[in-house]
Short mmCIF file of C-alpha atoms in Angstrom, two decimals:
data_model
loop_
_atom_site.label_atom_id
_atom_site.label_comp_id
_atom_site.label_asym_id
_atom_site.label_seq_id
_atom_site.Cartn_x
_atom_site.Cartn_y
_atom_site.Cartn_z
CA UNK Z 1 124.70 103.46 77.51
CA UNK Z 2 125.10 101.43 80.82
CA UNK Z 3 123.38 101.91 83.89
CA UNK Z 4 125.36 103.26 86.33
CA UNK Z 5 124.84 103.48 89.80
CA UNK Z 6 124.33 107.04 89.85
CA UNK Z 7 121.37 105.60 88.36
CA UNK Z 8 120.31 104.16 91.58
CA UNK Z 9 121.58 105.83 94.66
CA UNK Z 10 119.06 103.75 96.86
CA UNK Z 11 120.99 99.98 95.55
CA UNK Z 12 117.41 98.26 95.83
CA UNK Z 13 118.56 95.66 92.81
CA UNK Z 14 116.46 96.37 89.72
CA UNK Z 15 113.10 94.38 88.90
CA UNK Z 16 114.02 94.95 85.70
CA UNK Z 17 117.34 94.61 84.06
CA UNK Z 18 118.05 94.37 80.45
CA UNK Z 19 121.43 93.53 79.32
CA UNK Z 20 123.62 94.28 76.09
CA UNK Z 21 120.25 93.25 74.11
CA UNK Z 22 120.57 92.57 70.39
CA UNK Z 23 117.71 91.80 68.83
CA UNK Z 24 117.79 91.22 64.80
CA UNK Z 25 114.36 90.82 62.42
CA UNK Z 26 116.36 89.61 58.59
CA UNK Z 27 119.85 90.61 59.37
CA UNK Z 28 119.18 94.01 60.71
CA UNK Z 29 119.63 95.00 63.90
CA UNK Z 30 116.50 96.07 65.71
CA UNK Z 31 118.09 96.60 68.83
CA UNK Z 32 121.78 96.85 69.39
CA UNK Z 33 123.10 96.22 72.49
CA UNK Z 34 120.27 97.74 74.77
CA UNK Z 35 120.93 98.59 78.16
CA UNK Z 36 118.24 99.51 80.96
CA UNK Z 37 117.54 99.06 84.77
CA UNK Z 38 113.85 99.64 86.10
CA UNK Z 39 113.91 100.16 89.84
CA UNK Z 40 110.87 99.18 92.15
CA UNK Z 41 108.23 101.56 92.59
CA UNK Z 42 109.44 104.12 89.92
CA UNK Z 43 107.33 104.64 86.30
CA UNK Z 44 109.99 104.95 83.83
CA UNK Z 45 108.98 105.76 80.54
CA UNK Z 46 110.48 104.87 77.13
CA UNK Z 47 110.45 106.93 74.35
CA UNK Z 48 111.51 106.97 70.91
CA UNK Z 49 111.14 108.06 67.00
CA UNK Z 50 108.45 104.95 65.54
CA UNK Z 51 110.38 101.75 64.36
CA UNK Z 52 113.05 102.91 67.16
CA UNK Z 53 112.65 99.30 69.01
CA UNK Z 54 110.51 100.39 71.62
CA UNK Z 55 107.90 97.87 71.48
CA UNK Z 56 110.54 94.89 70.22
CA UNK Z 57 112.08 95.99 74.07
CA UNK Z 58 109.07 95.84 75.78
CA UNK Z 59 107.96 92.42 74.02
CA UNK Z 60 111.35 91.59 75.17
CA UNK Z 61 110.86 92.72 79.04
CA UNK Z 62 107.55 90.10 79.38
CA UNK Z 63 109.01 87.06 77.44
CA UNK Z 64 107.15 86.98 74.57
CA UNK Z 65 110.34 87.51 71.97
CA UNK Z 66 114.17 86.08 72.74
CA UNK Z 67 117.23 87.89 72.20
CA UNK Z 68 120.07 87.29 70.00
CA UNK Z 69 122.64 88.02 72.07
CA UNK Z 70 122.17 89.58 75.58
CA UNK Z 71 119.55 88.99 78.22
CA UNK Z 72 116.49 90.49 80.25
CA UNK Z 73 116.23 89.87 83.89
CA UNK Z 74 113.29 89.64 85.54
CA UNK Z 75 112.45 89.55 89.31
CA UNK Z 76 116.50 89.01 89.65
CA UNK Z 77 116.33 86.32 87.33
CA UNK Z 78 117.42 85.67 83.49
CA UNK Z 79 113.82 85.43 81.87
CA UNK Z 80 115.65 83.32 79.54
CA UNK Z 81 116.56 80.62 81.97
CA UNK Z 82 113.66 80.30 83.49
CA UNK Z 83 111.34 76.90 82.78
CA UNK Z 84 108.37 77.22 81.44
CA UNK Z 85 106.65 76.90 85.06
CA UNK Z 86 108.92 79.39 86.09
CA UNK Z 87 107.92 81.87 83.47
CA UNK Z 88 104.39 81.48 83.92
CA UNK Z 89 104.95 82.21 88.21
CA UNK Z 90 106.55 85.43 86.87
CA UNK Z 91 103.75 86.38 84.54
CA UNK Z 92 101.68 86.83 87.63
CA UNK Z 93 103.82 88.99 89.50
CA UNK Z 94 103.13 91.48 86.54
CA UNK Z 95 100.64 92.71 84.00
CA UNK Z 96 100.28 94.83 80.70
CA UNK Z 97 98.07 97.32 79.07
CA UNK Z 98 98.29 96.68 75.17
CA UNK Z 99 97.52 99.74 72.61
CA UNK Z 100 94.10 98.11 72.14
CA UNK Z 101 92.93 97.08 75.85
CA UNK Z 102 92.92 93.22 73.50
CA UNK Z 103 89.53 92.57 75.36
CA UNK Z 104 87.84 89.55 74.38
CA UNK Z 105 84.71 90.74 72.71
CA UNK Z 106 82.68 87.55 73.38
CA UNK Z 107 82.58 88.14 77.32
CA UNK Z 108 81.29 91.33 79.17
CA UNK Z 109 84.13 93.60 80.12
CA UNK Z 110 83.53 91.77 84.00
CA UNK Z 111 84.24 88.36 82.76
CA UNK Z 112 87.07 89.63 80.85
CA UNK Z 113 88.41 91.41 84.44
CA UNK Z 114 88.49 88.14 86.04
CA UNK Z 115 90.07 86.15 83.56
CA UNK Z 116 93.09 86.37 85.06
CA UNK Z 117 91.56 85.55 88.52
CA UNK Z 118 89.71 82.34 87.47
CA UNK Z 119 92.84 81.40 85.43
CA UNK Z 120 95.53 81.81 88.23
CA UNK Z 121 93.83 81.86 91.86
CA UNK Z 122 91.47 79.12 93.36
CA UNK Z 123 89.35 82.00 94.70
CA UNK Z 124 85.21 81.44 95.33
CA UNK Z 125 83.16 83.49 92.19
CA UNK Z 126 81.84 85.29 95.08
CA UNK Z 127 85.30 87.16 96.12
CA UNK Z 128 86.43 87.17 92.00
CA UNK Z 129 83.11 89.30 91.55
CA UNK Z 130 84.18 91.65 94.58
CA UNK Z 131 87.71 92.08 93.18
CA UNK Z 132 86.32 92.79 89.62
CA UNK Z 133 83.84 95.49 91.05
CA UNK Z 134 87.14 97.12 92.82
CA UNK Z 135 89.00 97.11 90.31
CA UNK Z 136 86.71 98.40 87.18
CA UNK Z 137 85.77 101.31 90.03
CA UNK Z 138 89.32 102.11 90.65
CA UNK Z 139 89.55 102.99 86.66
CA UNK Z 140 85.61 104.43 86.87
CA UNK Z 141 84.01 101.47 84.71
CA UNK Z 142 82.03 99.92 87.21
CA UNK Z 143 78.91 100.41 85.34
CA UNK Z 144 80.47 98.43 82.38
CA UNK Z 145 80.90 95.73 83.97
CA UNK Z 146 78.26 93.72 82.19
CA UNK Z 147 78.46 95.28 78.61
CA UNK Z 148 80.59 93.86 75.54
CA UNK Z 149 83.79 95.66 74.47
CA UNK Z 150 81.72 96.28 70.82
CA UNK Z 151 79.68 98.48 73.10
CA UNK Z 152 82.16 100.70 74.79
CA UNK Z 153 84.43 103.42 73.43
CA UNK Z 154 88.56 102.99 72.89
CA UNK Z 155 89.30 105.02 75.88
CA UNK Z 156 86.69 102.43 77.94
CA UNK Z 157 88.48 99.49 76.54
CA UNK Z 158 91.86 100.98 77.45
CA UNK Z 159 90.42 101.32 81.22
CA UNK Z 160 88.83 97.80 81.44
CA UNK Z 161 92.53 96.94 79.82
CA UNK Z 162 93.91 98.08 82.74
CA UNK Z 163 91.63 97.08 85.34
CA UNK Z 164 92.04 93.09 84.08
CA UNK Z 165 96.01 94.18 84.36
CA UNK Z 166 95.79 94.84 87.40
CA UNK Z 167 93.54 92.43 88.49
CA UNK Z 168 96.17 90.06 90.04
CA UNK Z 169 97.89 93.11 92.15
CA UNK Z 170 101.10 92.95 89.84
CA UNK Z 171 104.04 94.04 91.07
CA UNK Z 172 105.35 95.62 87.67
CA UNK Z 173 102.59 97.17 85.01
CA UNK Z 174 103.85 97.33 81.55
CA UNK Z 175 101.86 99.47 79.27
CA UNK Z 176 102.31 99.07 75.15
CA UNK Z 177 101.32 103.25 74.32
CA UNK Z 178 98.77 103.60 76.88
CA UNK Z 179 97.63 107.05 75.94
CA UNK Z 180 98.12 106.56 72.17
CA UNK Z 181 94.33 107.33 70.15
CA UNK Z 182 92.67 108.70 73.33
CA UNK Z 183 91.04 112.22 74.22
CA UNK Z 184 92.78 114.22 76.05
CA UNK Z 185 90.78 114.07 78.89
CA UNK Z 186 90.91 110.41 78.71
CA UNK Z 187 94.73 110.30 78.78
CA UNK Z 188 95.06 112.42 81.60
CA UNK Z 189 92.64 110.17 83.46
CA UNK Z 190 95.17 107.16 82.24
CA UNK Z 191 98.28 108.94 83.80
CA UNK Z 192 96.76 109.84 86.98
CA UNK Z 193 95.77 105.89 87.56
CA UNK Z 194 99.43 104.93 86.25
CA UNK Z 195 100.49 107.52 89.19
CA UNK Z 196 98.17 106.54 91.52
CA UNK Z 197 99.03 103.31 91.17
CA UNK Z 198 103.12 103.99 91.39
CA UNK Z 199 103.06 106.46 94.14
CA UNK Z 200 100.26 104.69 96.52
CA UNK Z 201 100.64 101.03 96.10
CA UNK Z 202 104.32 101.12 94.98
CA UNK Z 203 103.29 99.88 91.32
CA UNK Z 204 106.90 99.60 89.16
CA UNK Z 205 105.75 101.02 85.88
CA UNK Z 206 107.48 100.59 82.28
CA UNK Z 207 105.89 102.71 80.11
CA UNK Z 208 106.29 102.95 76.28
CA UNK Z 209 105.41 105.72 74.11
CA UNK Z 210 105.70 109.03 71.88
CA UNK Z 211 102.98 111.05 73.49
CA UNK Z 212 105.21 113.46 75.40
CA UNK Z 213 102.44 115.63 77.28
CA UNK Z 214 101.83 111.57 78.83
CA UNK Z 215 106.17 110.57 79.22
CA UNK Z 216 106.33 114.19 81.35
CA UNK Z 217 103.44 114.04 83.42
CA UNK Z 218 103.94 110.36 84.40
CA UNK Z 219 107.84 109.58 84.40
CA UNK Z 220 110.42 109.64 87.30
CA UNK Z 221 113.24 108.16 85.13
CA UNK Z 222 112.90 108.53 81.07
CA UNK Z 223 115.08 106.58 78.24
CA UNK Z 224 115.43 107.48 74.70
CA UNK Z 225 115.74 104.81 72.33
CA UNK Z 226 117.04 105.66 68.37
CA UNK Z 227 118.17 103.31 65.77
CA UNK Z 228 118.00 100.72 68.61
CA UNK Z 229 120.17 102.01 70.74
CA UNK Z 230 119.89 103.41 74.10
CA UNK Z 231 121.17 106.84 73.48
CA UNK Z 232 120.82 108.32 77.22
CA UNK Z 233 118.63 107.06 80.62
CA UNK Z 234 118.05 109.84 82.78
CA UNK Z 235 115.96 111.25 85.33
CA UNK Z 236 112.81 113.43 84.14
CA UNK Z 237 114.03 116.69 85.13
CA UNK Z 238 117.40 116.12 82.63
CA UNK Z 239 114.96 115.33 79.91
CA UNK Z 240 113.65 118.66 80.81
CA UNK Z 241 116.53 120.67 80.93
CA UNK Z 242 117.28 119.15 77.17
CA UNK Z 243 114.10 119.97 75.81
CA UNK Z 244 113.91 123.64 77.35
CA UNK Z 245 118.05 123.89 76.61
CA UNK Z 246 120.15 125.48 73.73
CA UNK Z 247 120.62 123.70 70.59
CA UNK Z 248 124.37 122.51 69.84
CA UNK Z 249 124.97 121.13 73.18
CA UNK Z 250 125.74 117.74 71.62
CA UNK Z 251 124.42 115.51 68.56
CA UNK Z 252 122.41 113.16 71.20
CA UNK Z 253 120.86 116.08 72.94
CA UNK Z 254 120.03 118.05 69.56
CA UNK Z 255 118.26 114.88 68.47
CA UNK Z 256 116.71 114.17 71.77
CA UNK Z 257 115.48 117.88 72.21
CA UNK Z 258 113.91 117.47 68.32
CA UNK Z 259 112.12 114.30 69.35
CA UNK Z 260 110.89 116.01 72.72
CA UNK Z 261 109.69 119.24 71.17
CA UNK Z 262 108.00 117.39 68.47
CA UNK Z 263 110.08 119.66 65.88
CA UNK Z 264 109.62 118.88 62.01
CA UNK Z 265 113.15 120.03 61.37
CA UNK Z 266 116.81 118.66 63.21
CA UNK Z 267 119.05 115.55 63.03
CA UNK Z 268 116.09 113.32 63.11
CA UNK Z 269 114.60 114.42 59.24
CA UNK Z 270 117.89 115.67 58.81
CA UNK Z 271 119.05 112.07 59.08
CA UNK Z 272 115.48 110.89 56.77
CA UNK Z 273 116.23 113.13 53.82
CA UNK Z 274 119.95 112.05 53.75
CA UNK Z 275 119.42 108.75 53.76
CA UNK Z 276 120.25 107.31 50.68
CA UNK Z 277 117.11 108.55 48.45
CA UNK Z 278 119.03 109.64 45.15
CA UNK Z 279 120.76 106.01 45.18
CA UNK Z 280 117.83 104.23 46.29
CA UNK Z 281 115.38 105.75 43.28
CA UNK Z 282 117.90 105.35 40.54
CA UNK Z 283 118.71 101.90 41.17
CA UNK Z 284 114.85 100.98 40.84
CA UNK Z 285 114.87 98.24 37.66
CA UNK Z 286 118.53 98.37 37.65
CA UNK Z 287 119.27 99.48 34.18
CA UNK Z 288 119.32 102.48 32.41
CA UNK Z 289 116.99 103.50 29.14
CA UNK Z 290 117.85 102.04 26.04
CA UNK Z 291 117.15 104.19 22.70
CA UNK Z 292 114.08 101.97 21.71
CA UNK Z 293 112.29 102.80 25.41
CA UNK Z 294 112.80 106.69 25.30
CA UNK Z 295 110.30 108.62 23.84
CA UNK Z 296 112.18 110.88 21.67
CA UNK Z 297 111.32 109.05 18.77
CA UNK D 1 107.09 80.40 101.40
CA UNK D 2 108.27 82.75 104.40
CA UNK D 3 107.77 82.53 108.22
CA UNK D 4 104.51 84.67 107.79
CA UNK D 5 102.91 82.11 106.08
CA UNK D 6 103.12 79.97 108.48
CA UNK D 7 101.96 82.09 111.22
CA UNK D 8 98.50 82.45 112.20
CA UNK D 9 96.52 85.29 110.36
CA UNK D 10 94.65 86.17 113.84
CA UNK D 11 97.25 87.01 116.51
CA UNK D 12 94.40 87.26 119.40
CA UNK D 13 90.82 87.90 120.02
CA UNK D 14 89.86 90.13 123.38
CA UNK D 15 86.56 90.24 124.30
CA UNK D 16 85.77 93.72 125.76
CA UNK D 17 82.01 94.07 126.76
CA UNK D 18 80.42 92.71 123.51
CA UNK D 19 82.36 93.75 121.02
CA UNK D 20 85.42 91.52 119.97
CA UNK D 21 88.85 93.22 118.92
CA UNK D 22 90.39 90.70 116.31
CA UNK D 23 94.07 91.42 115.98
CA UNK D 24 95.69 90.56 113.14
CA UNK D 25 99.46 90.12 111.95
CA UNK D 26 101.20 89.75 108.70
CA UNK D 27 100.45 90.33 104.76
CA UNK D 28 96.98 89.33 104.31
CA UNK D 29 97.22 88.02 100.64
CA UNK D 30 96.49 85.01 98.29
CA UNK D 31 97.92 82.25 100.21
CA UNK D 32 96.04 83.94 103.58
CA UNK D 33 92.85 85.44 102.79
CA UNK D 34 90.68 82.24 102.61
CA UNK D 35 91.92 81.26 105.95
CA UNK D 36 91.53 85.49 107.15
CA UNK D 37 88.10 85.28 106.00
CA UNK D 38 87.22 81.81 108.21
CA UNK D 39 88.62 83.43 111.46
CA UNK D 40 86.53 86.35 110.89
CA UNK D 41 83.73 84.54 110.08
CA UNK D 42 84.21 82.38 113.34
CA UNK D 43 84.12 85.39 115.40
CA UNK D 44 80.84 86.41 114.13
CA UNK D 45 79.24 83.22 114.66
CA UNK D 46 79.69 84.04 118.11
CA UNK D 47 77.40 87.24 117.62
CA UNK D 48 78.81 90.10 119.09
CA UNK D 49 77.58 93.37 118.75
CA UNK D 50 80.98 94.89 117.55
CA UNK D 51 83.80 93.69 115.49
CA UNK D 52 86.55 95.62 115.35
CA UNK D 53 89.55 94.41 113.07
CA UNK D 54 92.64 95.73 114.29
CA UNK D 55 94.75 95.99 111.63
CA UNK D 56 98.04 97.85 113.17
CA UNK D 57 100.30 94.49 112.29
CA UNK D 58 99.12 94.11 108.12
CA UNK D 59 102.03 95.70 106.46
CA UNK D 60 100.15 94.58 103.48
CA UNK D 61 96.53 93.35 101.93
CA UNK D 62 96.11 92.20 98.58
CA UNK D 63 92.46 92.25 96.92
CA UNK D 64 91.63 89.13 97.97
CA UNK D 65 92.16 90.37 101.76
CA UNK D 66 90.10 93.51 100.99
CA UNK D 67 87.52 91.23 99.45
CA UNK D 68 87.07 89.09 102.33
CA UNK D 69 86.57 92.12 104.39
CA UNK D 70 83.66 93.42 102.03
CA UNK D 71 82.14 89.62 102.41
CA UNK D 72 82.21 89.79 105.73
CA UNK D 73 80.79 93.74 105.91
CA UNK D 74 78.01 92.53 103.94
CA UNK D 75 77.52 89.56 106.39
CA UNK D 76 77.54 91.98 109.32
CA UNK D 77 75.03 93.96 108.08
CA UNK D 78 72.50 91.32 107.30
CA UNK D 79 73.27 90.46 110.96
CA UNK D 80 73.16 93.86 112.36
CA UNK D 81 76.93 93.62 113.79
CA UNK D 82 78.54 96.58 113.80
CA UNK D 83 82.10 95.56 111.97
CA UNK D 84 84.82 98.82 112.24
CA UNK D 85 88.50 98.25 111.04
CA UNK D 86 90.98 100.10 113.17
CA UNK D 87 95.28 101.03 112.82
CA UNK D 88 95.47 100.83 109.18
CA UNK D 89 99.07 100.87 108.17
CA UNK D 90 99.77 103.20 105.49
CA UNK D 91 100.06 101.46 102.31
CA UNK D 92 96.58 99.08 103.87
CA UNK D 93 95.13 102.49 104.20
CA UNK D 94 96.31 103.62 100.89
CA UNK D 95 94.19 100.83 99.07
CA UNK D 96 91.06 101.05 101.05
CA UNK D 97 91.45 105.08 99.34
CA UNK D 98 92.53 103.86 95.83
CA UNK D 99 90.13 101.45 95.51
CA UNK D 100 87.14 104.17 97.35
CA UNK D 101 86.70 101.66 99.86
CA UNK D 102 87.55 103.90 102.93
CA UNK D 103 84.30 105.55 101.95
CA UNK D 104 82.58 101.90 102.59
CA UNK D 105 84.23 100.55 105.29
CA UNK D 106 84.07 102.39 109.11
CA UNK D 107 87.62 103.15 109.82
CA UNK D 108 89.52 104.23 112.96
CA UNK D 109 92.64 105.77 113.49
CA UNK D 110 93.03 103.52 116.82
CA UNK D 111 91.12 100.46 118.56
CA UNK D 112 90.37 102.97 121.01
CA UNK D 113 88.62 104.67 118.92
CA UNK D 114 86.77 102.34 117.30
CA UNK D 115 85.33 100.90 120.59
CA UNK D 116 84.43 104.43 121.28
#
């Protein structure tokens, strides 16, 4: 699907525009001609069945993977035309929350907060320690701030993942399943910061996961990626209407109303179960019994 | 680099009684804070009772703005100058609440006010 620009009544130009994206790991197609703008200031979330291409996208969004055919831009620019100088300026106009927090256990969560800071300003330690303080209170950590990551729980790491994130005021936050292995409680405490973030300091957020409770509560826009394609961008309230709608609208909406109501049956096991399993198993080996190998002697 | 940058961070400051009203214009971010911070600090060296920072022109601050502010807060107090900020634009005001800093700082809806 193409963005349209019913997609965008306001025209601000996308910070984020992804373009007929193929992306192929051994001959198959990962993601097939991917389409999807992000506009400033608005969280949009992407969802999708696991192995869908989610993450391959969003690994594709902050230049760390290349397409095969098709192109991301970034800031108005083709990420993959940009030097390597270039790259890096536009790797501090935005940050990312991996799954993990990916600390590095061998400093103290403050030290890991300021990495960023030491690597890309020329700021005094005195103002970097301010501006770690602020930011590890902003996700309520400050009193980690001089314990290891070994010492802290997931949902801790995940906040002092965000706080060094954020440390450079990005313009666009990018965040790899940010509720995924949390409490509830926890993840609730995530969204609210990914909102407060969006709605106060006008934050762009691309979000990617599978926890819906999270994609509803946080998302203005939503996309649903399947097989690695974009099968429909929409605003938050369509997604709604699918998921509280009638069944048979359409094959894309069936599937997308199975995926959004977390349903064990539809098109999506539907499509699991018919998937080639008789021919798979009885081509295992190759050959068929001979008399000497069946036990009916 | 745009025009801003090459403007001065300061616009003015008006000495009314003993407290000085330091107005200030522009995004105070990276490329500015340092030299935000330096005015500041000039203005204190100069020990008035009162700063007030009127910040009615900053579309936008960046942490390293707000952190300059919180150096200089701490400097105040160690001096015993009263420092106030005053006209925060929305989005300024916006991170002084995200960040629970309006909670630290003494702010003002006007400079009026804050020379009250």
């Amino acid at each position: 699907m193409s963005p349209t620009s019913e997609d965008n009544p306001s025209r601000e130009p996308p910070v984020v525009r992804v373009i007929d994206l193929v992306k192929r790991f051994s001959g198959r197609a990962v993601l097939d001609g991917v389409n999807l703008e992000v506009l400033p200031g608005e969280t949009m979330v992407v969802m999708g069945p696991s192995g869908c291409g989610k993450s391959t996208l969003l690994r594709h969004m902050i230049g760390s993977m290349w397409p095969d055919a098709g192109r991301v831009d970034l800031f108005g620019r083709d990420l993959g035309e940009m030097s390597e100088a270039e790259l890096d300026q536009a790797r501090k106009r935005f940050g990312i929350l991996f799954q993990s927090g990916a600390l590095f256990n061998s400093m103290t969560v403050g030290e890991n907060v300021a990495l960023p800071l030491r690597e890309h300003t020329n700021l005094d330690s005195d103002t970097i320690d301010i501006i770690v303080r602020i930011k590890l209170e902003l996700v309520g950590l400050r009193e980690a701030l001089d314990r290891m990551p070994a010492e802290i729980s997931g949902g801790m790491k995940k906040r002092a993942g965000l706080a060094r994130a954020i440390a450079l005021d990005p313009e666009i936050l990018f965040y790899d399943e940010p509720s995924a292995g949390l409490d509830p409680v926890t993840s609730a405490e995530i969204d609210h910061l990914i909102m407060d973030l969006s709605h106060k300091l006008g934050v762009t957020s691309v979000v990617v996961t599978h926890e819906m409770d999270s994609a509803f509560r946080i998302a203005d826009r939503m996309a649903m990626l399947d097989c690695g394609r974009m099968l429909k961008v929409a605003s938050r309230q369509e997604f709604e209407d699918i998921r509280d709608g009638q069944v048979g609208k359409s094959p894309a909406s069936d599937l997308i109303r199975q995926f959004l109501r977390g349903e064990s049956e539809g098109p999506i096991t539907a499509r699991r179960l018919s998937s080639g399993y008789a021919e798979d198993i009885l081509s295992v080996g190759g050959g068929e019994p001979t008399r000497s190998e069946s036990n009916d002697a | 680099m745009d025009d801003q940058s090459a403007r001065q961070c300061v616009k003015a400051v008006r000495w009314i009684g003993g407290s000085a009203v330091v107005d200030v214009q522009g995004d105070v971010d990276l490329s500015r804070s340092s030299e935000f911070q330096q005015s500041l600090l000039v203005v204190m060296d100069q020990k008035p009772k009162r700063i007030v920072v009127n910040l009615a022109e900053v579309p936008y601050m960046d942490s390293s703005g707000v952190a300059s502010l919180v150096k200089l807060l701490r400097r105040a107090r160690r001096q015993e100058v009263v420092l106030r900020l005053a006209a925060l634009t929305d989005r300024v005001r916006s991170i002084f609440e995200i960040t629970r800093l309006d909670g630290v700082f003494d702010i003002h809806p006007t400079v009026e006010e804050a020379l009250a």
